[in-house]
C-alpha cells in the first residue's frame, strides 16, 4: 500500500490487464506519475474513446470504429473475394491471418466457442447471423480456422452442418496449428501454409 489512495486505485486498476501483476502494475503507475503524465493523459483519452465507441461489425462481428458501421475488411469490395469466408474465434485471429498475407477473403468472428457449461450456445456466437449470411448464396467456401481443442472441434462440426445445409463447401486449415493451440499464437509462415494447404472438413 502506498501513501496515496488514488495511487493504490491506479495500481489495482492496471491489474485487470492480462499478464499484469502487482509489481508490474506498480512499475507502470509510478512511471506514469514520475515522467509520463502527458502520455498517460493521452492514453486515458484514447482508452475512453475506444471503450465507448468500438463496436462489432454487423456483417462479420470483427471490431469496427462505431456502432452500425462495417469494418474496413467488409468495406473492401475491390480486394476481397466475398465467396470465401473464414470463420475464426477472435479478432486477434483475424489479425494473425491478415498478417500472414495469404488470405484475401472475408471473415466471421465468433468471439469464443460453444461451451454449454459456461452458457455459450449458438446465439452467443452469432450463428444465426452466420446462417443468414450463408443463405444469401454468395459464399461458396467456408474455411474453419478454429482452435485445436475439444470445444473448437465441437464448434467446427456445428458450423459445418449449417454451411452444408446451404450447399457451401467446408474446409479447414491444414496441420500446423498445434493440438490445444489457437490461430493467433501460430507464427505467420506456418499459418500461411496451413491456409494455403487447407483441406476438406469431414
PDB file of C-alpha atoms in Angstrom:
ATOM      1  CA  UNK A   1       0.000   0.000   0.000  1.00  0.00           C
ATOM      2  CA  UNK A   2       1.298   3.463  -0.921  1.00  0.00           C
ATOM      3  CA  UNK A   3       0.792   6.826   0.752  1.00  0.00           C
ATOM      4  CA  UNK A   4      -1.959   7.704  -1.744  1.00  0.00           C
ATOM      5  CA  UNK A   5      -5.345   6.018  -2.127  1.00  0.00           C
ATOM      6  CA  UNK A   6      -5.581   7.249  -5.708  1.00  0.00           C
ATOM      7  CA  UNK A   7      -2.233   5.658  -6.489  1.00  0.00           C
ATOM      8  CA  UNK A   8      -3.391   2.413  -4.895  1.00  0.00           C
ATOM      9  CA  UNK A   9      -6.559   2.561  -7.001  1.00  0.00           C
ATOM     10  CA  UNK A  10      -4.483   3.104 -10.158  1.00  0.00           C
ATOM     11  CA  UNK A  11      -2.236   0.134  -9.357  1.00  0.00           C
ATOM     12  CA  UNK A  12      -5.274  -2.052  -8.676  1.00  0.00           C
ATOM     13  CA  UNK A  13      -6.975  -0.933 -11.914  1.00  0.00           C
ATOM     14  CA  UNK A  14      -3.913  -1.730 -14.024  1.00  0.00           C
ATOM     15  CA  UNK A  15      -4.011  -5.328 -12.800  1.00  0.00           C
ATOM     16  CA  UNK A  16      -7.137  -6.067 -14.849  1.00  0.00           C
ATOM     17  CA  UNK A  17      -4.828  -6.343 -17.876  1.00  0.00           C
ATOM     18  CA  UNK A  18      -3.619  -9.852 -18.849  1.00  0.00           C
ATOM     19  CA  UNK A  19      -0.157 -10.599 -17.535  1.00  0.00           C
ATOM     20  CA  UNK A  20      -0.006  -7.527 -15.279  1.00  0.00           C
ATOM     21  CA  UNK A  21       0.508  -8.391 -11.611  1.00  0.00           C
ATOM     22  CA  UNK A  22       1.025  -6.108  -8.599  1.00  0.00           C
ATOM     23  CA  UNK A  23       4.726  -5.462  -9.256  1.00  0.00           C
ATOM     24  CA  UNK A  24       4.278  -4.658 -12.966  1.00  0.00           C
ATOM     25  CA  UNK A  25       1.208  -2.529 -12.216  1.00  0.00           C
ATOM     26  CA  UNK A  26       3.119  -0.517  -9.627  1.00  0.00           C
ATOM     27  CA  UNK A  27       6.020  -0.015 -12.062  1.00  0.00           C
ATOM     28  CA  UNK A  28       3.634   1.306 -14.738  1.00  0.00           C
ATOM     29  CA  UNK A  29       1.783   3.545 -12.278  1.00  0.00           C
ATOM     30  CA  UNK A  30       4.979   5.135 -10.940  1.00  0.00           C
ATOM     31  CA  UNK A  31       6.323   5.609 -14.463  1.00  0.00           C
ATOM     32  CA  UNK A  32       3.140   7.439 -15.469  1.00  0.00           C
ATOM     33  CA  UNK A  33       3.348   9.708 -12.431  1.00  0.00           C
ATOM     34  CA  UNK A  34       7.114  10.292 -12.487  1.00  0.00           C
ATOM     35  CA  UNK A  35       7.737  11.145 -16.136  1.00  0.00           C
ATOM     36  CA  UNK A  36       4.877  10.060 -18.384  1.00  0.00           C
ATOM     37  CA  UNK A  37       1.947  12.216 -17.268  1.00  0.00           C
ATOM     38  CA  UNK A  38       1.192  13.787 -20.711  1.00  0.00           C
ATOM     39  CA  UNK A  39       1.362  10.358 -22.362  1.00  0.00           C
ATOM     40  CA  UNK A  40      -0.786   8.911 -19.575  1.00  0.00           C
ATOM     41  CA  UNK A  41      -3.464  11.553 -20.104  1.00  0.00           C
ATOM     42  CA  UNK A  42      -3.424  10.879 -23.844  1.00  0.00           C
ATOM     43  CA  UNK A  43      -3.678   7.148 -23.123  1.00  0.00           C
ATOM     44  CA  UNK A  44      -6.693   7.732 -20.893  1.00  0.00           C
ATOM     45  CA  UNK A  45      -8.440   9.700 -23.664  1.00  0.00           C
ATOM     46  CA  UNK A  46      -7.739   7.009 -26.268  1.00  0.00           C
ATOM     47  CA  UNK A  47      -8.842   4.277 -23.856  1.00  0.00           C
ATOM     48  CA  UNK A  48     -12.095   6.075 -23.057  1.00  0.00           C
ATOM     49  CA  UNK A  49     -12.838   6.659 -26.740  1.00  0.00           C
ATOM     50  CA  UNK A  50     -12.058   3.052 -27.656  1.00  0.00           C
ATOM     51  CA  UNK A  51     -14.222   1.551 -24.921  1.00  0.00           C
ATOM     52  CA  UNK A  52     -17.125   3.898 -25.677  1.00  0.00           C
ATOM     53  CA  UNK A  53     -17.035   3.785 -29.477  1.00  0.00           C
ATOM     54  CA  UNK A  54     -15.572   0.500 -30.754  1.00  0.00           C
ATOM     55  CA  UNK A  55     -18.370  -1.936 -31.644  1.00  0.00           C
ATOM     56  CA  UNK A  56     -18.956  -5.131 -33.615  1.00  0.00           C
ATOM     57  CA  UNK A  57     -19.235  -5.050 -37.396  1.00  0.00           C
ATOM     58  CA  UNK A  58     -22.828  -6.016 -38.256  1.00  0.00           C
ATOM     59  CA  UNK A  59     -21.604  -8.255 -41.086  1.00  0.00           C
ATOM     60  CA  UNK A  60     -18.640 -10.163 -39.624  1.00  0.00           C
ATOM     61  CA  UNK A  61     -18.578  -9.297 -35.877  1.00  0.00           C
ATOM     62  CA  UNK A  62     -14.986  -8.083 -36.047  1.00  0.00           C
ATOM     63  CA  UNK A  63     -14.280  -4.793 -34.311  1.00  0.00           C
ATOM     64  CA  UNK A  64     -15.148  -1.546 -36.067  1.00  0.00           C
ATOM     65  CA  UNK A  65     -14.949   2.138 -35.148  1.00  0.00           C
ATOM     66  CA  UNK A  66     -18.589   2.727 -34.280  1.00  0.00           C
ATOM     67  CA  UNK A  67     -21.960   1.030 -33.835  1.00  0.00           C
ATOM     68  CA  UNK A  68     -23.644   0.038 -37.106  1.00  0.00           C
ATOM     69  CA  UNK A  69     -20.533   0.651 -39.226  1.00  0.00           C
ATOM     70  CA  UNK A  70     -18.956  -2.150 -41.248  1.00  0.00           C
ATOM     71  CA  UNK A  71     -15.289  -2.857 -40.622  1.00  0.00           C
ATOM     72  CA  UNK A  72     -12.549  -1.976 -43.120  1.00  0.00           C
ATOM     73  CA  UNK A  73     -12.313  -5.570 -44.370  1.00  0.00           C
ATOM     74  CA  UNK A  74     -16.037  -5.868 -45.095  1.00  0.00           C
ATOM     75  CA  UNK A  75     -15.936  -2.456 -46.803  1.00  0.00           C
ATOM     76  CA  UNK A  76     -13.134  -3.564 -49.133  1.00  0.00           C
ATOM     77  CA  UNK A  77     -15.116  -4.628 -52.200  1.00  0.00           C
ATOM     78  CA  UNK A  78     -12.129  -4.415 -54.569  1.00  0.00           C
ATOM     79  CA  UNK A  79      -9.540  -6.734 -52.982  1.00  0.00           C
ATOM     80  CA  UNK A  80     -11.772  -9.192 -51.148  1.00  0.00           C
ATOM     81  CA  UNK A  81     -13.197 -12.436 -52.518  1.00  0.00           C
ATOM     82  CA  UNK A  82     -16.641 -12.402 -50.911  1.00  0.00           C
ATOM     83  CA  UNK A  83     -17.220 -16.003 -51.961  1.00  0.00           C
ATOM     84  CA  UNK A  84     -14.668 -17.308 -49.437  1.00  0.00           C
ATOM     85  CA  UNK A  85     -15.496 -16.889 -45.755  1.00  0.00           C
ATOM     86  CA  UNK A  86     -13.083 -17.724 -42.925  1.00  0.00           C
ATOM     87  CA  UNK A  87     -14.595 -18.415 -39.508  1.00  0.00           C
ATOM     88  CA  UNK A  88     -12.375 -17.612 -36.520  1.00  0.00           C
ATOM     89  CA  UNK A  89     -12.801 -17.402 -32.756  1.00  0.00           C
ATOM     90  CA  UNK A  90     -11.360 -13.957 -32.004  1.00  0.00           C
ATOM     91  CA  UNK A  91     -10.484 -10.638 -33.663  1.00  0.00           C
ATOM     92  CA  UNK A  92      -6.838 -11.444 -32.886  1.00  0.00           C
ATOM     93  CA  UNK A  93      -7.186 -14.470 -35.167  1.00  0.00           C
ATOM     94  CA  UNK A  94      -8.227 -12.123 -37.981  1.00  0.00           C
ATOM     95  CA  UNK A  95      -5.119 -10.009 -37.354  1.00  0.00           C
ATOM     96  CA  UNK A  96      -2.886 -13.099 -37.417  1.00  0.00           C
ATOM     97  CA  UNK A  97      -4.326 -14.317 -40.728  1.00  0.00           C
ATOM     98  CA  UNK A  98      -4.147 -10.840 -42.259  1.00  0.00           C
ATOM     99  CA  UNK A  99      -0.504 -10.546 -41.219  1.00  0.00           C
ATOM    100  CA  UNK A 100       0.266 -13.842 -42.957  1.00  0.00           C
ATOM    101  CA  UNK A 101      -0.513 -12.074 -46.246  1.00  0.00           C
ATOM    102  CA  UNK A 102      -2.041 -15.194 -47.812  1.00  0.00           C
ATOM    103  CA  UNK A 103      -5.792 -14.702 -47.424  1.00  0.00           C
ATOM    104  CA  UNK A 104      -7.982 -12.228 -49.302  1.00  0.00           C
ATOM    105  CA  UNK A 105     -11.459 -13.467 -48.481  1.00  0.00           C
ATOM    106  CA  UNK A 106     -13.739 -12.239 -45.703  1.00  0.00           C
ATOM    107  CA  UNK A 107     -14.254 -13.319 -42.099  1.00  0.00           C
ATOM    108  CA  UNK A 108     -16.778 -14.200 -39.457  1.00  0.00           C
ATOM    109  CA  UNK A 109     -15.742 -13.794 -35.809  1.00  0.00           C
ATOM    110  CA  UNK A 110     -17.380 -15.997 -33.173  1.00  0.00           C
ATOM    111  CA  UNK A 111     -15.867 -14.371 -30.064  1.00  0.00           C
ATOM    112  CA  UNK A 112     -15.483 -17.787 -28.459  1.00  0.00           C
ATOM    113  CA  UNK A 113     -16.626 -21.352 -28.985  1.00  0.00           C
ATOM    114  CA  UNK A 114     -19.561 -23.498 -27.965  1.00  0.00           C
ATOM    115  CA  UNK A 115     -19.451 -24.213 -24.251  1.00  0.00           C
ATOM    116  CA  UNK A 116     -22.860 -25.165 -22.802  1.00  0.00           C
ATOM    117  CA  UNK A 117     -21.483 -25.423 -19.260  1.00  0.00           C
ATOM    118  CA  UNK A 118     -20.414 -21.778 -19.487  1.00  0.00           C
ATOM    119  CA  UNK A 119     -23.693 -20.685 -21.037  1.00  0.00           C
ATOM    120  CA  UNK A 120     -22.201 -20.167 -24.503  1.00  0.00           C
ATOM    121  CA  UNK A 121     -24.545 -21.515 -27.159  1.00  0.00           C
ATOM    122  CA  UNK A 122     -25.201 -20.800 -30.850  1.00  0.00           C
ATOM    123  CA  UNK A 123     -26.901 -17.457 -30.190  1.00  0.00           C
ATOM    124  CA  UNK A 124     -23.952 -16.141 -28.147  1.00  0.00           C
ATOM    125  CA  UNK A 125     -21.657 -16.907 -31.102  1.00  0.00           C
ATOM    126  CA  UNK A 126     -23.980 -15.177 -33.557  1.00  0.00           C
ATOM    127  CA  UNK A 127     -24.543 -18.329 -35.558  1.00  0.00           C
ATOM    128  CA  UNK A 128     -27.981 -17.110 -36.599  1.00  0.00           C
ATOM    129  CA  UNK A 129     -26.279 -14.169 -38.325  1.00  0.00           C
ATOM    130  CA  UNK A 130     -23.785 -16.533 -39.952  1.00  0.00           C
ATOM    131  CA  UNK A 131     -26.590 -18.800 -41.201  1.00  0.00           C
ATOM    132  CA  UNK A 132     -28.408 -15.795 -42.650  1.00  0.00           C
ATOM    133  CA  UNK A 133     -25.246 -14.714 -44.447  1.00  0.00           C
ATOM    134  CA  UNK A 134     -24.738 -18.189 -45.918  1.00  0.00           C
ATOM    135  CA  UNK A 135     -28.381 -18.368 -47.032  1.00  0.00           C
ATOM    136  CA  UNK A 136     -27.800 -15.466 -49.435  1.00  0.00           C
ATOM    137  CA  UNK A 137     -25.905 -17.814 -51.762  1.00  0.00           C
ATOM    138  CA  UNK A 138     -22.858 -15.556 -52.159  1.00  0.00           C
ATOM    139  CA  UNK A 139     -20.431 -17.763 -50.202  1.00  0.00           C
ATOM    140  CA  UNK A 140     -19.148 -20.913 -51.942  1.00  0.00           C
ATOM    141  CA  UNK A 141     -16.424 -21.897 -49.452  1.00  0.00           C
ATOM    142  CA  UNK A 142     -16.307 -21.653 -45.674  1.00  0.00           C
ATOM    143  CA  UNK A 143     -12.903 -22.098 -44.030  1.00  0.00           C
ATOM    144  CA  UNK A 144     -12.851 -23.220 -40.409  1.00  0.00           C
ATOM    145  CA  UNK A 145      -9.860 -21.696 -38.619  1.00  0.00           C
ATOM    146  CA  UNK A 146     -10.672 -22.607 -35.028  1.00  0.00           C
ATOM    147  CA  UNK A 147      -8.574 -23.753 -32.086  1.00  0.00           C
ATOM    148  CA  UNK A 148      -7.465 -27.379 -31.995  1.00  0.00           C
ATOM    149  CA  UNK A 149      -9.412 -28.340 -28.875  1.00  0.00           C
ATOM    150  CA  UNK A 150     -12.485 -30.340 -27.894  1.00  0.00           C
ATOM    151  CA  UNK A 151     -14.568 -27.141 -27.809  1.00  0.00           C
ATOM    152  CA  UNK A 152     -13.109 -25.941 -31.084  1.00  0.00           C
ATOM    153  CA  UNK A 153     -13.867 -29.261 -32.787  1.00  0.00           C
ATOM    154  CA  UNK A 154     -17.462 -29.290 -31.498  1.00  0.00           C
ATOM    155  CA  UNK A 155     -17.959 -25.734 -32.725  1.00  0.00           C
ATOM    156  CA  UNK A 156     -16.490 -26.634 -36.115  1.00  0.00           C
ATOM    157  CA  UNK A 157     -18.870 -29.580 -36.510  1.00  0.00           C
ATOM    158  CA  UNK A 158     -21.869 -27.409 -35.643  1.00  0.00           C
ATOM    159  CA  UNK A 159     -20.898 -24.686 -38.119  1.00  0.00           C
ATOM    160  CA  UNK A 160     -20.085 -27.222 -40.846  1.00  0.00           C
ATOM    161  CA  UNK A 161     -23.619 -28.608 -40.558  1.00  0.00           C
ATOM    162  CA  UNK A 162     -25.052 -25.119 -41.039  1.00  0.00           C
ATOM    163  CA  UNK A 163     -22.848 -24.470 -44.065  1.00  0.00           C
ATOM    164  CA  UNK A 164     -23.661 -27.770 -45.754  1.00  0.00           C
ATOM    165  CA  UNK A 165     -27.358 -27.106 -45.274  1.00  0.00           C
ATOM    166  CA  UNK A 166     -26.850 -24.115 -47.565  1.00  0.00           C
ATOM    167  CA  UNK A 167     -24.705 -26.014 -50.077  1.00  0.00           C
ATOM    168  CA  UNK A 168     -21.442 -24.350 -49.029  1.00  0.00           C
ATOM    169  CA  UNK A 169     -18.140 -26.238 -49.296  1.00  0.00           C
ATOM    170  CA  UNK A 170     -16.440 -26.562 -45.905  1.00  0.00           C
ATOM    171  CA  UNK A 171     -12.660 -26.667 -45.496  1.00  0.00           C
ATOM    172  CA  UNK A 172     -10.321 -26.389 -42.540  1.00  0.00           C
ATOM    173  CA  UNK A 173      -6.769 -25.151 -42.088  1.00  0.00           C
ATOM    174  CA  UNK A 174      -4.169 -27.872 -42.606  1.00  0.00           C
ATOM    175  CA  UNK A 175      -1.909 -29.255 -39.912  1.00  0.00           C
ATOM    176  CA  UNK A 176       0.437 -26.714 -38.392  1.00  0.00           C
ATOM    177  CA  UNK A 177      -1.786 -25.314 -35.677  1.00  0.00           C
ATOM    178  CA  UNK A 178      -0.794 -27.446 -32.654  1.00  0.00           C
ATOM    179  CA  UNK A 179      -3.302 -29.503 -30.697  1.00  0.00           C
ATOM    180  CA  UNK A 180      -4.606 -27.311 -27.904  1.00  0.00           C
ATOM    181  CA  UNK A 181      -3.268 -24.256 -29.739  1.00  0.00           C
ATOM    182  CA  UNK A 182      -5.021 -21.408 -31.486  1.00  0.00           C
ATOM    183  CA  UNK A 183      -4.670 -19.365 -34.670  1.00  0.00           C
ATOM    184  CA  UNK A 184      -3.447 -16.174 -33.019  1.00  0.00           C
ATOM    185  CA  UNK A 185      -0.497 -17.974 -31.395  1.00  0.00           C
ATOM    186  CA  UNK A 186       0.693 -19.610 -34.633  1.00  0.00           C
ATOM    187  CA  UNK A 187       3.600 -17.987 -36.472  1.00  0.00           C
ATOM    188  CA  UNK A 188       2.861 -16.288 -39.782  1.00  0.00           C
ATOM    189  CA  UNK A 189       4.692 -18.658 -42.125  1.00  0.00           C
ATOM    190  CA  UNK A 190       3.087 -21.749 -40.554  1.00  0.00           C
ATOM    191  CA  UNK A 191      -0.312 -20.090 -40.681  1.00  0.00           C
ATOM    192  CA  UNK A 192       0.132 -19.141 -44.341  1.00  0.00           C
ATOM    193  CA  UNK A 193       0.961 -22.748 -45.243  1.00  0.00           C
ATOM    194  CA  UNK A 194      -1.989 -24.026 -43.207  1.00  0.00           C
ATOM    195  CA  UNK A 195      -4.414 -21.795 -45.092  1.00  0.00           C
ATOM    196  CA  UNK A 196      -2.855 -22.399 -48.491  1.00  0.00           C
ATOM    197  CA  UNK A 197      -2.965 -26.181 -47.957  1.00  0.00           C
ATOM    198  CA  UNK A 198      -6.418 -26.271 -46.372  1.00  0.00           C
ATOM    199  CA  UNK A 199      -8.368 -29.487 -46.757  1.00  0.00           C
ATOM    200  CA  UNK A 200     -11.980 -30.551 -46.869  1.00  0.00           C
ATOM    201  CA  UNK A 201     -13.547 -30.716 -43.442  1.00  0.00           C
ATOM    202  CA  UNK A 202     -15.066 -34.076 -42.515  1.00  0.00           C
TER     203      UNK A 202
END
